[in-house]
Amino acid sequence: MIIPWQEIDPETLNNLIEHFVLREGTDYGERELSMDEKVSRVRQQLERGEAVIVYSELHETVDIKLRRHQG
């Protein structure tokens, strides 16, 4: 189930994004970005609809998925 990011408490949303960034270990290009820059990029992806927050009832987990990775 997709959860609209606008409905999540701002502090909770920030924590969720930070957890996602730490877990993903994504390559951001030629230079390493700060945590704040990475969080900002993910937040922008959420705002543009390029990423979504997904709740799994089966696993009782919340995750961020990039739309290109959804099947």
Tab-separated table of C-alpha atoms in Angstrom:
chain	number	residue	atom	x	y	z
A	1	MET	CA	0.000	0.000	0.000
A	2	ILE	CA	1.400	3.417	-0.975
A	3	ILE	CA	1.401	6.006	1.803
A	4	PRO	CA	1.357	9.658	0.673
A	5	TRP	CA	4.507	11.309	2.029
A	6	GLN	CA	2.471	14.435	2.838
A	7	GLU	CA	0.515	12.462	5.458
A	8	ILE	CA	3.612	11.477	7.450
A	9	ASP	CA	4.815	13.593	10.361
A	10	PRO	CA	7.816	15.645	9.109
A	11	GLU	CA	10.213	14.248	11.733
A	12	THR	CA	9.092	10.691	11.028
A	13	LEU	CA	9.480	11.274	7.294
A	14	ASN	CA	13.002	12.608	7.798
A	15	ASN	CA	13.913	9.557	9.914
A	16	LEU	CA	12.477	7.226	7.271
A	17	ILE	CA	14.478	8.941	4.520
A	18	GLU	CA	17.687	8.823	6.592
A	19	HIS	CA	17.181	5.105	7.251
A	20	PHE	CA	16.620	4.529	3.519
A	21	VAL	CA	19.773	6.480	2.590
A	22	LEU	CA	21.910	4.605	5.117
A	23	ARG	CA	20.586	1.223	4.001
A	24	GLU	CA	20.787	1.835	0.256
A	25	GLY	CA	24.433	2.888	-0.020
A	26	THR	CA	23.526	4.377	-3.397
A	27	ASP	CA	26.223	5.748	-5.700
A	28	TYR	CA	25.585	9.472	-6.143
A	29	GLY	CA	28.219	10.195	-8.769
A	30	GLU	CA	31.791	11.468	-8.785
A	31	ARG	CA	31.799	12.951	-5.281
A	32	GLU	CA	30.355	11.664	-2.063
A	33	LEU	CA	27.354	13.631	-0.833
A	34	SER	CA	26.667	14.571	2.774
A	35	MET	CA	23.794	12.913	4.602
A	36	ASP	CA	21.794	16.150	4.309
A	37	GLU	CA	22.336	16.238	0.533
A	38	LYS	CA	21.272	12.606	0.163
A	39	VAL	CA	18.167	13.149	2.307
A	40	SER	CA	17.320	16.241	0.267
A	41	ARG	CA	17.593	14.294	-2.994
A	42	VAL	CA	15.298	11.517	-1.765
A	43	ARG	CA	12.804	14.103	-0.452
A	44	GLN	CA	12.813	15.747	-3.906
A	45	GLN	CA	12.168	12.365	-5.531
A	46	LEU	CA	9.169	11.898	-3.235
A	47	GLU	CA	7.872	15.387	-4.029
A	48	ARG	CA	8.214	14.790	-7.786
A	49	GLY	CA	6.544	11.375	-7.589
A	50	GLU	CA	9.723	9.546	-8.647
A	51	ALA	CA	9.725	7.648	-5.346
A	52	VAL	CA	6.928	6.416	-3.117
A	53	ILE	CA	6.566	5.257	0.464
A	54	VAL	CA	5.240	1.716	0.636
A	55	TYR	CA	3.770	-0.077	3.648
A	56	SER	CA	3.779	-3.885	3.611
A	57	GLU	CA	1.038	-5.362	5.779
A	58	LEU	CA	2.560	-8.815	5.364
A	59	HIS	CA	5.962	-7.770	6.692
A	60	GLU	CA	4.718	-4.800	8.736
A	61	THR	CA	7.433	-2.621	7.214
A	62	VAL	CA	7.629	0.800	5.617
A	63	ASP	CA	10.053	1.436	2.770
A	64	ILE	CA	10.843	3.940	0.036
A	65	LYS	CA	10.785	2.589	-3.489
A	66	LEU	CA	11.882	4.336	-6.643
A	67	ARG	CA	9.112	4.082	-9.226
A	68	ARG	CA	11.504	2.593	-11.798
A	69	HIS	CA	12.103	-0.305	-9.355
A	70	GLN	CA	8.448	-1.148	-8.817
A	71	GLY	CA	7.084	-4.099	-10.648
